[in-house]
Amino acid sequence: MTQSHSPGVRRRRLSAALKRLRAESGMSAADVAKRLKWSSATKVTRAERNEWRYPKPGDVEALLDLYEVEGADRAHLLSLVEEARGRSDWHQYADLYTGPLPELEAEAVRIRTYESVLIPGLLQTPDYAAAVSRASQIVPAEQIERKVESRMLRRGVLDAPNGPRLTAVVDEPALRKAVGSHAVMAEQLRFLAGMAAHYKVTVLVLPDEAGAHPAVDGAFTLFDFPRPEPGIVSVPTAVEALYVEDQEYFDRHVLIFDAVQNLALDPQGSLDLIGSIAAEHDKRA
């Protein structure tokens, strides 16, 4: 289930562009509202915070006129307006996500993820994903089946012609933790090893012997998009994920990811360790 563009991602990009243009103009939100004869600055700030459902073409055109945006830049931003007004393929699962995760995965050209205690979502089996949802005690029992279903569908981005490449660095404890049961874990690790053979997937294991490392504070995911679109960092919390589009924040996490990737085992060494730990789970199942 993929599409040529993701409306939610387009809205975020449009909002970020309008905020940048206003900052470059030197005007405050109140100045903009006054110049456009809008009722309050709130209308401006809501647009810049992506607190709109469907951007209105007339409002965006008025802002672009005020900021004197012409030519290709104007055409690009107006195209975002049209694309942002569509409905995501994922609308039927909107109640399961607090952010734009499925759309980010669908539109990214590269995904880099570090996981400290869990197998990355795109590489989970149904039984493992269900066990994670049950353990969270946040997902209502009646939603777990739909949550698992949506997670399995998300994996389709890896088979899409223009889908992203995925590099996953997984800390060794995530392989040893008996999520669901040892039988569930053995199956999960065998599946993980199989996914490592996918031409768009690289799985690397960060062994315990690496000790403390730059990502010791927790998991995160980097989404890269076609240039010149900025990257996004996703940082999970106990309740929801945070999505940060700040370039400096993104660049710092790229350095952290590069560091843990360099500390991880090579692909074959990672596969060997995954197989060894899967055998241990088999014995305890």
PDB file of N, CA and C in Angstrom, residues 113-129 152 155 158 166-177 179 183-206 265-279 281:
ATOM      1  N   THR A 113      17.762   3.130  11.255  1.00  0.00           N
ATOM      2  CA  THR A 113      17.158   3.013  12.581  1.00  0.00           C
ATOM      3  C   THR A 113      18.090   2.295  13.546  1.00  0.00           C
ATOM      4  N   TYR A 114      18.114   2.786  14.781  1.00  0.00           N
ATOM      5  CA  TYR A 114      18.841   2.114  15.856  1.00  0.00           C
ATOM      6  C   TYR A 114      17.827   1.686  16.899  1.00  0.00           C
ATOM      7  N   GLU A 115      17.845   0.418  17.269  1.00  0.00           N
ATOM      8  CA  GLU A 115      16.940  -0.105  18.289  1.00  0.00           C
ATOM      9  C   GLU A 115      17.737  -0.745  19.414  1.00  0.00           C
ATOM     10  N   SER A 116      17.376  -0.397  20.636  1.00  0.00           N
ATOM     11  CA  SER A 116      18.124  -0.901  21.787  1.00  0.00           C
ATOM     12  C   SER A 116      17.466  -2.100  22.465  1.00  0.00           C
ATOM     13  N   VAL A 117      16.132  -2.171  22.468  1.00  0.00           N
ATOM     14  CA  VAL A 117      15.464  -3.261  23.197  1.00  0.00           C
ATOM     15  C   VAL A 117      14.426  -4.015  22.360  1.00  0.00           C
ATOM     16  N   LEU A 118      14.120  -3.541  21.163  1.00  0.00           N
ATOM     17  CA  LEU A 118      13.122  -4.198  20.323  1.00  0.00           C
ATOM     18  C   LEU A 118      13.651  -4.405  18.904  1.00  0.00           C
ATOM     19  N   ILE A 119      13.033  -5.329  18.186  1.00  0.00           N
ATOM     20  CA  ILE A 119      13.309  -5.502  16.768  1.00  0.00           C
ATOM     21  C   ILE A 119      12.613  -4.351  16.040  1.00  0.00           C
ATOM     22  N   PRO A 120      13.243  -3.721  15.051  1.00  0.00           N
ATOM     23  CA  PRO A 120      12.599  -2.624  14.319  1.00  0.00           C
ATOM     24  C   PRO A 120      11.238  -3.022  13.758  1.00  0.00           C
ATOM     25  N   GLY A 121      10.297  -2.078  13.786  1.00  0.00           N
ATOM     26  CA  GLY A 121       8.922  -2.373  13.389  1.00  0.00           C
ATOM     27  C   GLY A 121       8.771  -2.979  12.018  1.00  0.00           C
ATOM     28  N   LEU A 122       9.524  -2.495  11.018  1.00  0.00           N
ATOM     29  CA  LEU A 122       9.403  -3.012   9.657  1.00  0.00           C
ATOM     30  C   LEU A 122       9.925  -4.438   9.515  1.00  0.00           C
ATOM     31  N   LEU A 123      10.596  -4.934  10.548  1.00  0.00           N
ATOM     32  CA  LEU A 123      11.206  -6.268  10.483  1.00  0.00           C
ATOM     33  C   LEU A 123      10.589  -7.243  11.491  1.00  0.00           C
ATOM     34  N   GLN A 124       9.433  -6.885  12.031  1.00  0.00           N
ATOM     35  CA  GLN A 124       8.782  -7.722  13.035  1.00  0.00           C
ATOM     36  C   GLN A 124       7.851  -8.757  12.407  1.00  0.00           C
ATOM     37  N   THR A 125       7.737  -9.912  13.068  1.00  0.00           N
ATOM     38  CA  THR A 125       6.741 -10.918  12.682  1.00  0.00           C
ATOM     39  C   THR A 125       5.404 -10.552  13.323  1.00  0.00           C
ATOM     40  N   PRO A 126       4.294 -11.106  12.835  1.00  0.00           N
ATOM     41  CA  PRO A 126       2.991 -10.820  13.447  1.00  0.00           C
ATOM     42  C   PRO A 126       2.926 -11.182  14.930  1.00  0.00           C
ATOM     43  N   ASP A 127       3.446 -12.348  15.315  1.00  0.00           N
ATOM     44  CA  ASP A 127       3.378 -12.759  16.720  1.00  0.00           C
ATOM     45  C   ASP A 127       4.219 -11.850  17.610  1.00  0.00           C
ATOM     46  N   TYR A 128       5.365 -11.452  17.112  1.00  0.00           N
ATOM     47  CA  TYR A 128       6.228 -10.551  17.882  1.00  0.00           C
ATOM     48  C   TYR A 128       5.551  -9.189  18.015  1.00  0.00           C
ATOM     49  N   ALA A 129       5.012  -8.661  16.927  1.00  0.00           N
ATOM     50  CA  ALA A 129       4.353  -7.362  16.950  1.00  0.00           C
ATOM     51  C   ALA A 129       3.172  -7.372  17.907  1.00  0.00           C
ATOM     52  N   MET A 152       2.306  -5.019   9.329  1.00  0.00           N
ATOM     53  CA  MET A 152       2.697  -5.922   8.258  1.00  0.00           C
ATOM     54  C   MET A 152       2.544  -5.239   6.890  1.00  0.00           C
ATOM     55  N   ARG A 155       5.404  -2.918   5.781  1.00  0.00           N
ATOM     56  CA  ARG A 155       6.617  -3.528   5.235  1.00  0.00           C
ATOM     57  C   ARG A 155       6.627  -3.485   3.711  1.00  0.00           C
ATOM     58  N   LEU A 158       9.212  -1.659   1.379  1.00  0.00           N
ATOM     59  CA  LEU A 158      10.530  -2.190   1.025  1.00  0.00           C
ATOM     60  C   LEU A 158      10.515  -2.875  -0.343  1.00  0.00           C
ATOM     61  N   LEU A 166      16.680   0.304   3.857  1.00  0.00           N
ATOM     62  CA  LEU A 166      16.631   0.263   5.318  1.00  0.00           C
ATOM     63  C   LEU A 166      17.931  -0.291   5.878  1.00  0.00           C
ATOM     64  N   THR A 167      18.538   0.472   6.771  1.00  0.00           N
ATOM     65  CA  THR A 167      19.686  -0.022   7.534  1.00  0.00           C
ATOM     66  C   THR A 167      19.287  -0.019   9.002  1.00  0.00           C
ATOM     67  N   ALA A 168      19.309  -1.191   9.613  1.00  0.00           N
ATOM     68  CA  ALA A 168      18.899  -1.333  11.006  1.00  0.00           C
ATOM     69  C   ALA A 168      20.073  -1.807  11.852  1.00  0.00           C
ATOM     70  N   VAL A 169      20.403  -1.030  12.865  1.00  0.00           N
ATOM     71  CA  VAL A 169      21.402  -1.442  13.853  1.00  0.00           C
ATOM     72  C   VAL A 169      20.634  -1.843  15.110  1.00  0.00           C
ATOM     73  N   VAL A 170      20.787  -3.097  15.509  1.00  0.00           N
ATOM     74  CA  VAL A 170      20.010  -3.637  16.625  1.00  0.00           C
ATOM     75  C   VAL A 170      20.954  -4.048  17.744  1.00  0.00           C
ATOM     76  N   ASP A 171      20.700  -3.541  18.937  1.00  0.00           N
ATOM     77  CA  ASP A 171      21.537  -3.895  20.082  1.00  0.00           C
ATOM     78  C   ASP A 171      21.282  -5.355  20.474  1.00  0.00           C
ATOM     79  N   GLU A 172      22.326  -6.056  20.861  1.00  0.00           N
ATOM     80  CA  GLU A 172      22.214  -7.477  21.185  1.00  0.00           C
ATOM     81  C   GLU A 172      21.112  -7.793  22.201  1.00  0.00           C
ATOM     82  N   PRO A 173      20.897  -6.978  23.246  1.00  0.00           N
ATOM     83  CA  PRO A 173      19.816  -7.300  24.203  1.00  0.00           C
ATOM     84  C   PRO A 173      18.446  -7.442  23.549  1.00  0.00           C
ATOM     85  N   ALA A 174      18.202  -6.722  22.434  1.00  0.00           N
ATOM     86  CA  ALA A 174      16.913  -6.842  21.745  1.00  0.00           C
ATOM     87  C   ALA A 174      16.724  -8.243  21.178  1.00  0.00           C
ATOM     88  N   LEU A 175      17.837  -8.919  20.855  1.00  0.00           N
ATOM     89  CA  LEU A 175      17.761 -10.279  20.319  1.00  0.00           C
ATOM     90  C   LEU A 175      17.524 -11.299  21.426  1.00  0.00           C
ATOM     91  N   ARG A 176      17.969 -10.993  22.613  1.00  0.00           N
ATOM     92  CA  ARG A 176      17.896 -11.942  23.724  1.00  0.00           C
ATOM     93  C   ARG A 176      16.607 -11.802  24.534  1.00  0.00           C
ATOM     94  N   LYS A 177      15.990 -10.646  24.510  1.00  0.00           N
ATOM     95  CA  LYS A 177      14.775 -10.415  25.286  1.00  0.00           C
ATOM     96  C   LYS A 177      13.659 -11.319  24.772  1.00  0.00           C
ATOM     97  N   VAL A 179      10.437 -11.651  24.052  1.00  0.00           N
ATOM     98  CA  VAL A 179       9.173 -10.943  23.806  1.00  0.00           C
ATOM     99  C   VAL A 179       8.139 -11.964  23.360  1.00  0.00           C
ATOM    100  N   ALA A 183       9.697 -19.228  21.874  1.00  0.00           N
ATOM    101  CA  ALA A 183       9.311 -19.722  20.551  1.00  0.00           C
ATOM    102  C   ALA A 183       9.043 -18.550  19.598  1.00  0.00           C
ATOM    103  N   VAL A 184       8.377 -17.515  20.108  1.00  0.00           N
ATOM    104  CA  VAL A 184       8.120 -16.323  19.302  1.00  0.00           C
ATOM    105  C   VAL A 184       9.431 -15.670  18.900  1.00  0.00           C
ATOM    106  N   MET A 185      10.380 -15.629  19.852  1.00  0.00           N
ATOM    107  CA  MET A 185      11.665 -14.993  19.561  1.00  0.00           C
ATOM    108  C   MET A 185      12.479 -15.781  18.546  1.00  0.00           C
ATOM    109  N   ALA A 186      12.437 -17.108  18.654  1.00  0.00           N
ATOM    110  CA  ALA A 186      13.191 -17.925  17.690  1.00  0.00           C
ATOM    111  C   ALA A 186      12.670 -17.675  16.279  1.00  0.00           C
ATOM    112  N   GLU A 187      11.340 -17.645  16.146  1.00  0.00           N
ATOM    113  CA  GLU A 187      10.740 -17.373  14.836  1.00  0.00           C
ATOM    114  C   GLU A 187      11.101 -15.968  14.368  1.00  0.00           C
ATOM    115  N   GLN A 188      11.057 -14.995  15.287  1.00  0.00           N
ATOM    116  CA  GLN A 188      11.365 -13.615  14.933  1.00  0.00           C
ATOM    117  C   GLN A 188      12.804 -13.478  14.440  1.00  0.00           C
ATOM    118  N   LEU A 189      13.724 -14.124  15.104  1.00  0.00           N
ATOM    119  CA  LEU A 189      15.127 -13.989  14.705  1.00  0.00           C
ATOM    120  C   LEU A 189      15.415 -14.689  13.386  1.00  0.00           C
ATOM    121  N   ARG A 190      14.746 -15.791  13.143  1.00  0.00           N
ATOM    122  CA  ARG A 190      14.911 -16.439  11.840  1.00  0.00           C
ATOM    123  C   ARG A 190      14.357 -15.543  10.728  1.00  0.00           C
ATOM    124  N   PHE A 191      13.230 -14.889  11.019  1.00  0.00           N
ATOM    125  CA  PHE A 191      12.665 -13.961  10.038  1.00  0.00           C
ATOM    126  C   PHE A 191      13.602 -12.774   9.836  1.00  0.00           C
ATOM    127  N   LEU A 192      14.168 -12.261  10.917  1.00  0.00           N
ATOM    128  CA  LEU A 192      15.103 -11.136  10.830  1.00  0.00           C
ATOM    129  C   LEU A 192      16.286 -11.502   9.936  1.00  0.00           C
ATOM    130  N   ALA A 193      16.809 -12.702  10.124  1.00  0.00           N
ATOM    131  CA  ALA A 193      17.931 -13.156   9.297  1.00  0.00           C
ATOM    132  C   ALA A 193      17.511 -13.250   7.826  1.00  0.00           C
ATOM    133  N   GLY A 194      16.274 -13.697   7.592  1.00  0.00           N
ATOM    134  CA  GLY A 194      15.785 -13.781   6.228  1.00  0.00           C
ATOM    135  C   GLY A 194      15.645 -12.403   5.593  1.00  0.00           C
ATOM    136  N   MET A 195      15.155 -11.431   6.372  1.00  0.00           N
ATOM    137  CA  MET A 195      14.994 -10.073   5.849  1.00  0.00           C
ATOM    138  C   MET A 195      16.341  -9.436   5.534  1.00  0.00           C
ATOM    139  N   ALA A 196      17.383  -9.873   6.219  1.00  0.00           N
ATOM    140  CA  ALA A 196      18.721  -9.340   5.959  1.00  0.00           C
ATOM    141  C   ALA A 196      19.193  -9.688   4.542  1.00  0.00           C
ATOM    142  N   ALA A 197      18.543 -10.671   3.932  1.00  0.00           N
ATOM    143  CA  ALA A 197      18.897 -11.048   2.567  1.00  0.00           C
ATOM    144  C   ALA A 197      18.154 -10.206   1.535  1.00  0.00           C
ATOM    145  N   HIS A 198      17.200  -9.410   1.982  1.00  0.00           N
ATOM    146  CA  HIS A 198      16.453  -8.525   1.079  1.00  0.00           C
ATOM    147  C   HIS A 198      17.410  -7.494   0.498  1.00  0.00           C
ATOM    148  N   TYR A 199      17.289  -7.230  -0.780  1.00  0.00           N
ATOM    149  CA  TYR A 199      18.262  -6.354  -1.435  1.00  0.00           C
ATOM    150  C   TYR A 199      18.224  -4.915  -0.928  1.00  0.00           C
ATOM    151  N   LYS A 200      17.161  -4.530  -0.242  1.00  0.00           N
ATOM    152  CA  LYS A 200      17.084  -3.167   0.290  1.00  0.00           C
ATOM    153  C   LYS A 200      17.321  -3.094   1.792  1.00  0.00           C
ATOM    154  N   VAL A 201      17.642  -4.206   2.407  1.00  0.00           N
ATOM    155  CA  VAL A 201      17.740  -4.247   3.869  1.00  0.00           C
ATOM    156  C   VAL A 201      19.136  -4.654   4.322  1.00  0.00           C
ATOM    157  N   THR A 202      19.677  -3.916   5.278  1.00  0.00           N
ATOM    158  CA  THR A 202      20.932  -4.272   5.938  1.00  0.00           C
ATOM    159  C   THR A 202      20.660  -4.361   7.435  1.00  0.00           C
ATOM    160  N   VAL A 203      20.986  -5.489   8.042  1.00  0.00           N
ATOM    161  CA  VAL A 203      20.799  -5.685   9.478  1.00  0.00           C
ATOM    162  C   VAL A 203      22.161  -5.864  10.135  1.00  0.00           C
ATOM    163  N   LEU A 204      22.448  -5.017  11.098  1.00  0.00           N
ATOM    164  CA  LEU A 204      23.716  -5.078  11.817  1.00  0.00           C
ATOM    165  C   LEU A 204      23.432  -5.194  13.314  1.00  0.00           C
ATOM    166  N   VAL A 205      24.184  -6.045  13.986  1.00  0.00           N
ATOM    167  CA  VAL A 205      24.003  -6.236  15.426  1.00  0.00           C
ATOM    168  C   VAL A 205      25.131  -5.538  16.177  1.00  0.00           C
ATOM    169  N   LEU A 206      24.740  -4.745  17.169  1.00  0.00           N
ATOM    170  CA  LEU A 206      25.709  -4.092  18.047  1.00  0.00           C
ATOM    171  C   LEU A 206      25.924  -5.021  19.236  1.00  0.00           C
ATOM    172  N   LEU A 265      28.761  -5.367  14.395  1.00  0.00           N
ATOM    173  CA  LEU A 265      29.359  -6.447  13.626  1.00  0.00           C
ATOM    174  C   LEU A 265      29.068  -6.242  12.144  1.00  0.00           C
ATOM    175  N   ASP A 266      29.890  -6.830  11.283  1.00  0.00           N
ATOM    176  CA  ASP A 266      29.617  -6.731   9.854  1.00  0.00           C
ATOM    177  C   ASP A 266      28.394  -7.601   9.537  1.00  0.00           C
ATOM    178  N   PRO A 267      27.829  -7.499   8.317  1.00  0.00           N
ATOM    179  CA  PRO A 267      26.602  -8.249   8.009  1.00  0.00           C
ATOM    180  C   PRO A 267      26.699  -9.750   8.277  1.00  0.00           C
ATOM    181  N   GLN A 268      27.799 -10.386   7.894  1.00  0.00           N
ATOM    182  CA  GLN A 268      27.910 -11.824   8.134  1.00  0.00           C
ATOM    183  C   GLN A 268      28.053 -12.136   9.612  1.00  0.00           C
ATOM    184  N   GLY A 269      28.859 -11.356  10.320  1.00  0.00           N
ATOM    185  CA  GLY A 269      28.996 -11.561  11.760  1.00  0.00           C
ATOM    186  C   GLY A 269      27.680 -11.352  12.478  1.00  0.00           C
ATOM    187  N   SER A 270      26.896 -10.394  11.986  1.00  0.00           N
ATOM    188  CA  SER A 270      25.577 -10.140  12.575  1.00  0.00           C
ATOM    189  C   SER A 270      24.660 -11.331  12.359  1.00  0.00           C
ATOM    190  N   LEU A 271      24.656 -11.884  11.126  1.00  0.00           N
ATOM    191  CA  LEU A 271      23.832 -13.051  10.836  1.00  0.00           C
ATOM    192  C   LEU A 271      24.226 -14.244  11.700  1.00  0.00           C
ATOM    193  N   ASP A 272      25.516 -14.417  11.896  1.00  0.00           N
ATOM    194  CA  ASP A 272      25.987 -15.531  12.722  1.00  0.00           C
ATOM    195  C   ASP A 272      25.483 -15.398  14.149  1.00  0.00           C
ATOM    196  N   LEU A 273      25.534 -14.178  14.709  1.00  0.00           N
ATOM    197  CA  LEU A 273      25.083 -13.974  16.079  1.00  0.00           C
ATOM    198  C   LEU A 273      23.565 -14.135  16.178  1.00  0.00           C
ATOM    199  N   ILE A 274      22.843 -13.625  15.189  1.00  0.00           N
ATOM    200  CA  ILE A 274      21.381 -13.780  15.184  1.00  0.00           C
ATOM    201  C   ILE A 274      21.019 -15.265  15.175  1.00  0.00           C
ATOM    202  N   GLY A 275      21.705 -16.053  14.344  1.00  0.00           N
ATOM    203  CA  GLY A 275      21.439 -17.490  14.273  1.00  0.00           C
ATOM    204  C   GLY A 275      21.753 -18.192  15.571  1.00  0.00           C
ATOM    205  N   SER A 276      22.853 -17.798  16.200  1.00  0.00           N
ATOM    206  CA  SER A 276      23.253 -18.413  17.464  1.00  0.00           C
ATOM    207  C   SER A 276      22.227 -18.135  18.563  1.00  0.00           C
ATOM    208  N   ILE A 277      21.760 -16.906  18.641  1.00  0.00           N
ATOM    209  CA  ILE A 277      20.792 -16.547  19.689  1.00  0.00           C
ATOM    210  C   ILE A 277      19.429 -17.178  19.384  1.00  0.00           C
ATOM    211  N   ALA A 278      19.073 -17.306  18.096  1.00  0.00           N
ATOM    212  CA  ALA A 278      17.831 -17.987  17.736  1.00  0.00           C
ATOM    213  C   ALA A 278      17.861 -19.438  18.213  1.00  0.00           C
ATOM    214  N   ALA A 279      19.016 -20.087  18.081  1.00  0.00           N
ATOM    215  CA  ALA A 279      19.162 -21.469  18.541  1.00  0.00           C
ATOM    216  C   ALA A 279      19.001 -21.553  20.046  1.00  0.00           C
ATOM    217  N   HIS A 281      17.126 -19.577  21.895  1.00  0.00           N
ATOM    218  CA  HIS A 281      15.683 -19.463  22.160  1.00  0.00           C
ATOM    219  C   HIS A 281      14.974 -20.785  21.844  1.00  0.00           C
TER     220      HIS A 281
END
